[in-house]
Amino acid sequence: DTAVSQTPKYLVTQMGNDKSIKCEQNLGHDTMYWYKQDSKKFLKIMFSYNNKELIINETVPNRFSPKSPDKAHLNLHINSLELGDSAVYFCASSQDLGQGNSEQFFGPGTRLTVL
Amino acid sequence: AQSVAQPEDQVNVAEGNPLTVKCTYSVSGNPYLFWYVQYPNRGLQFLLKYITGDNLVKGSYGFEAEFNKSQTSFHLKKPSALVSDSALYFCAVRDSATDKLIFGTGTRLQVFP
């Protein structure tokens, strides 16, 4: 069984388009995250949600909008895609928030290429 | 601000030899430290963590890490490397103020047969 799944795995699109990436976790975790990994493999958090509530909102362009319909899902919608948005986007989940001692479980990633 | 540093972009080791991947940290307060591994075209996998207690932490796939408060280090080690250990390794620290996980820049481990 896949613990954290993302769709699609690959996404190739033109500049200016709007696209969404979906994430689901079946671990019963309360907290979910979106990370961006650039071409140099540098990994940075974008957002986190705890039980559908936005907790962390890093300084990302407001073209990026996360949505959590329930605590098992966290989707990422990107408007007006730009070349610099090309990266691998990872979803993750963890059991708690605030205690800081739980490991995160990562999805397989979505490779976004903007042409 | 909390941070971690991985001073080596790449570590090369022969199969069967011990390996060390270095990580140093800078935090205010008690550090929560983690190691993750990323295989090609895959997501990150948790290896081990230090929260409190014994300075030597054992994790998955035979890896261990030693927490050294005086040197502010949390190096990842394995007594005998396998070719299949070749991957990208990330050290991370939990920022207690923001609850964010701050990742290092990653170290690519290459184990040669």
CSV table of C-alpha atoms in Angstrom, one decimal:
chain,number,residue,atom,x,y,z
A,1,ASP,CA,0.0,0.0,0.0
A,2,THR,CA,1.3,3.4,-0.9
A,3,ALA,CA,1.5,5.6,2.2
A,4,VAL,CA,1.8,9.0,0.5
A,5,SER,CA,0.8,9.2,-3.1
A,6,GLN,CA,1.0,12.1,-5.6
A,7,THR,CA,-0.5,12.6,-9.1
A,8,PRO,CA,0.7,13.2,-11.6
A,9,LYS,CA,4.2,11.9,-11.5
A,10,TYR,CA,5.2,14.0,-14.5
A,11,LEU,CA,3.7,17.3,-15.6
A,12,VAL,CA,4.8,19.1,-18.7
A,13,THR,CA,3.1,22.3,-19.6
A,14,GLN,CA,3.4,25.7,-21.3
A,15,MET,CA,4.1,29.0,-19.5
A,16,GLY,CA,1.0,30.8,-18.4
A,17,ASN,CA,-1.1,27.6,-17.9
A,18,ASP,CA,-2.7,26.6,-14.6
A,19,LYS,CA,-2.1,23.2,-13.2
A,20,SER,CA,-2.8,21.1,-10.0
A,21,ILE,CA,-0.9,18.4,-8.2
A,22,LYS,CA,-2.8,16.1,-5.9
A,23,CYS,CA,-1.6,14.4,-2.7
A,24,GLU,CA,-3.1,11.8,-0.5
A,25,GLN,CA,-1.9,10.0,2.6
A,26,ASN,CA,-3.4,6.9,4.1
A,27,LEU,CA,-1.3,7.0,7.3
A,28,GLY,CA,-3.9,8.8,9.4
A,29,HIS,CA,-1.5,11.7,9.9
A,30,ASP,CA,-2.7,15.1,11.0
A,31,THR,CA,-0.2,17.2,9.2
A,32,MET,CA,0.7,17.5,5.5
A,33,TYR,CA,3.4,19.5,3.7
A,34,TRP,CA,4.4,20.6,0.2
A,35,TYR,CA,8.1,20.9,-0.6
A,36,LYS,CA,9.9,22.1,-3.7
A,37,GLN,CA,13.2,20.5,-4.8
A,38,ASP,CA,15.1,22.5,-7.4
A,39,SER,CA,17.6,21.4,-10.0
A,40,LYS,CA,20.4,21.4,-7.5
A,41,LYS,CA,18.4,19.1,-5.2
A,42,PHE,CA,17.9,21.9,-2.6
A,43,LEU,CA,14.7,21.1,-0.7
A,44,LYS,CA,12.5,23.8,0.8
A,45,ILE,CA,9.2,23.8,2.5
A,46,MET,CA,6.3,25.7,0.9
A,47,PHE,CA,3.3,25.0,3.0
A,48,SER,CA,2.0,22.8,5.8
A,49,TYR,CA,-1.5,22.0,6.9
A,50,ASN,CA,-2.6,20.5,10.2
A,51,ASN,CA,-6.1,19.0,10.1
A,52,LYS,CA,-7.1,21.2,7.1
A,53,GLU,CA,-5.7,24.4,8.7
A,54,LEU,CA,-2.8,26.3,7.1
A,55,ILE,CA,0.1,26.3,9.5
A,56,ILE,CA,3.2,27.2,7.5
A,57,ASN,CA,3.1,29.5,4.5
A,58,GLU,CA,6.5,30.2,3.2
A,59,THR,CA,7.3,33.2,1.0
A,60,VAL,CA,6.1,31.6,-2.2
A,61,PRO,CA,4.3,33.5,-4.9
A,62,ASN,CA,0.6,33.8,-4.4
A,63,ARG,CA,0.2,31.9,-7.7
A,64,PHE,CA,0.7,28.8,-5.5
A,65,SER,CA,-2.4,27.9,-3.6
A,66,PRO,CA,-2.7,24.8,-1.4
A,67,LYS,CA,-6.1,23.3,-0.6
A,68,SER,CA,-6.9,20.6,1.9
A,69,PRO,CA,-10.4,19.2,1.5
A,70,ASP,CA,-9.8,16.8,4.4
A,71,LYS,CA,-6.8,15.8,6.5
A,72,ALA,CA,-5.9,13.0,4.2
A,73,HIS,CA,-5.5,15.3,1.1
A,74,LEU,CA,-3.5,18.3,0.3
A,75,ASN,CA,-3.5,19.6,-3.3
A,76,LEU,CA,-1.4,22.3,-4.8
A,77,HIS,CA,-2.8,24.6,-7.5
A,78,ILE,CA,-0.4,26.7,-9.5
A,79,ASN,CA,-1.7,29.6,-11.6
A,80,SER,CA,0.1,31.3,-14.5
A,81,LEU,CA,3.1,28.9,-14.5
A,82,GLU,CA,6.5,30.3,-15.1
A,83,LEU,CA,9.8,28.8,-16.2
A,84,GLY,CA,11.2,29.1,-12.7
A,85,ASP,CA,8.4,26.9,-11.4
A,86,SER,CA,10.1,23.9,-13.0
A,87,ALA,CA,11.1,21.6,-10.2
A,88,VAL,CA,10.1,18.4,-8.3
A,89,TYR,CA,7.3,18.9,-5.9
A,90,PHE,CA,7.1,16.6,-2.9
A,91,CYS,CA,4.2,16.0,-0.6
A,92,ALA,CA,4.8,14.7,2.9
A,93,SER,CA,2.9,13.9,6.0
A,94,SER,CA,3.6,13.5,9.7
A,95,GLN,CA,1.8,12.5,12.8
A,96,ASP,CA,2.0,15.6,14.9
A,97,LEU,CA,2.7,19.3,14.9
A,98,GLY,CA,4.2,21.3,17.7
A,99,GLN,CA,6.2,18.5,19.3
A,100,GLY,CA,8.6,18.5,16.5
A,101,ASN,CA,9.8,15.0,17.0
A,102,SER,CA,7.9,13.0,14.3
A,103,GLU,CA,9.5,12.0,11.1
A,104,GLN,CA,7.9,13.0,7.8
A,105,PHE,CA,6.8,10.5,5.1
A,106,PHE,CA,7.4,11.7,1.6
A,107,GLY,CA,5.5,11.0,-1.6
A,108,PRO,CA,7.3,10.0,-4.8
A,109,GLY,CA,7.3,13.5,-6.2
A,110,THR,CA,5.9,15.3,-9.2
A,111,ARG,CA,8.3,16.5,-11.8
A,112,LEU,CA,7.0,19.7,-13.2
A,113,THR,CA,8.5,21.1,-16.4
A,114,VAL,CA,7.4,24.4,-17.7
A,115,LEU,CA,8.2,25.1,-21.4
B,1,ALA,CA,18.0,30.9,12.8
B,2,GLN,CA,18.2,27.2,12.8
B,3,SER,CA,20.4,25.6,10.1
B,4,VAL,CA,22.3,22.5,9.2
B,5,ALA,CA,25.4,22.2,7.1
B,6,GLN,CA,26.6,19.3,5.0
B,7,PRO,CA,30.1,20.2,4.1
B,8,GLU,CA,30.7,17.5,1.5
B,9,ASP,CA,28.8,17.5,-1.8
B,10,GLN,CA,30.0,14.0,-2.5
B,11,VAL,CA,31.5,11.1,-0.5
B,12,ASN,CA,33.1,8.2,-2.3
B,13,VAL,CA,33.7,4.9,-0.5
B,14,ALA,CA,34.6,1.4,-1.5
B,15,GLU,CA,32.1,-1.4,-0.8
B,16,GLY,CA,32.8,-3.0,2.6
B,17,ASN,CA,34.5,0.0,4.0
B,18,PRO,CA,33.0,2.2,6.7
B,19,LEU,CA,31.3,5.4,5.6
B,20,THR,CA,30.6,8.7,7.3
B,21,VAL,CA,28.4,11.5,6.0
B,22,LYS,CA,28.9,14.7,7.9
B,23,CYS,CA,26.4,17.1,9.3
B,24,THR,CA,26.7,20.1,11.6
B,25,TYR,CA,23.9,22.1,13.1
B,26,SER,CA,23.1,25.5,14.5
B,27,VAL,CA,20.1,25.8,16.8
B,28,SER,CA,18.9,27.6,19.8
B,29,GLY,CA,17.6,25.2,22.4
B,30,ASN,CA,17.5,21.4,22.1
B,31,PRO,CA,18.0,20.1,18.5
B,32,TYR,CA,15.7,17.7,16.8
B,33,LEU,CA,17.8,16.1,14.1
B,34,PHE,CA,17.0,13.8,11.3
B,35,TRP,CA,18.6,12.0,8.4
B,36,TYR,CA,16.8,11.1,5.2
B,37,VAL,CA,17.9,9.3,2.1
B,38,GLN,CA,16.8,10.0,-1.5
B,39,TYR,CA,17.3,7.3,-4.2
B,40,PRO,CA,17.1,8.5,-7.8
B,41,ASN,CA,13.7,9.6,-8.9
B,42,ARG,CA,12.2,8.8,-5.5
B,43,GLY,CA,10.9,10.7,-2.5
B,44,LEU,CA,12.9,11.1,0.7
B,45,GLN,CA,12.9,8.2,3.1
B,46,PHE,CA,13.4,8.6,6.8
B,47,LEU,CA,16.5,6.9,8.2
B,48,LEU,CA,16.8,8.0,11.8
B,49,LYS,CA,16.4,10.8,14.3
B,50,TYR,CA,17.8,12.3,17.5
B,51,ILE,CA,15.3,13.8,19.9
B,52,THR,CA,16.8,13.1,23.3
B,53,GLY,CA,18.6,10.3,25.1
B,54,ASP,CA,21.5,8.2,23.9
B,55,ASN,CA,23.9,10.1,21.7
B,56,LEU,CA,24.2,7.1,19.3
B,57,VAL,CA,21.1,6.6,17.3
B,58,LYS,CA,20.4,3.5,15.2
B,59,GLY,CA,18.3,3.6,12.2
B,60,SER,CA,17.2,1.8,9.0
B,61,TYR,CA,19.4,-0.2,6.7
B,62,GLY,CA,22.2,-0.5,9.3
B,63,PHE,CA,22.8,3.2,9.5
B,64,GLU,CA,23.5,5.0,12.7
B,65,ALA,CA,24.3,8.6,13.7
B,66,GLU,CA,26.2,10.1,16.6
B,67,PHE,CA,24.9,13.3,18.3
B,68,ASN,CA,27.8,15.4,19.5
B,69,LYS,CA,26.6,18.4,21.4
B,70,SER,CA,30.1,20.0,22.0
B,71,GLN,CA,30.9,19.8,18.3
B,72,THR,CA,27.3,20.5,17.2
B,73,SER,CA,27.5,17.5,14.8
B,74,PHE,CA,25.2,14.7,13.8
B,75,HIS,CA,27.3,12.5,11.5
B,76,LEU,CA,25.7,9.6,9.7
B,77,LYS,CA,27.7,6.4,9.8
B,78,LYS,CA,27.6,2.8,8.6
B,79,PRO,CA,30.3,0.2,9.5
B,80,SER,CA,30.3,-1.5,6.0
B,81,ALA,CA,29.0,0.2,2.9
B,82,LEU,CA,27.0,-1.4,0.2
B,83,VAL,CA,26.7,-0.4,-3.4
B,84,SER,CA,23.0,-0.1,-2.9
B,85,ASP,CA,23.7,2.6,-0.3
B,86,SER,CA,24.6,5.0,-3.2
B,87,ALA,CA,22.1,7.8,-2.9
B,88,LEU,CA,21.6,11.4,-1.8
B,89,TYR,CA,21.6,11.9,1.9
B,90,PHE,CA,20.0,14.9,3.7
B,91,CYS,CA,20.5,16.0,7.2
B,92,ALA,CA,17.6,18.1,8.7
B,93,VAL,CA,16.8,20.0,11.9
B,94,ARG,CA,13.5,21.0,13.2
B,95,ASP,CA,13.1,24.7,13.7
B,96,SER,CA,11.4,24.9,17.1
B,97,ALA,CA,10.1,28.5,16.5
B,98,THR,CA,8.4,27.8,13.2
B,99,ASP,CA,8.1,24.0,13.3
B,100,LYS,CA,9.7,23.8,9.9
B,101,LEU,CA,12.1,21.1,8.9
B,102,ILE,CA,15.2,22.7,7.6
B,103,PHE,CA,17.2,20.6,5.2
B,104,GLY,CA,20.9,20.6,4.4
B,105,THR,CA,22.1,20.8,0.9
B,106,GLY,CA,22.5,17.1,0.6
B,107,THR,CA,25.5,14.8,0.2
B,108,ARG,CA,25.8,12.3,-2.6
B,109,LEU,CA,27.2,9.0,-1.5
B,110,GLN,CA,28.8,6.9,-4.1
B,111,VAL,CA,29.8,3.3,-3.1
B,112,PHE,CA,32.1,1.6,-5.5
B,113,PRO,CA,32.2,-2.2,-5.9
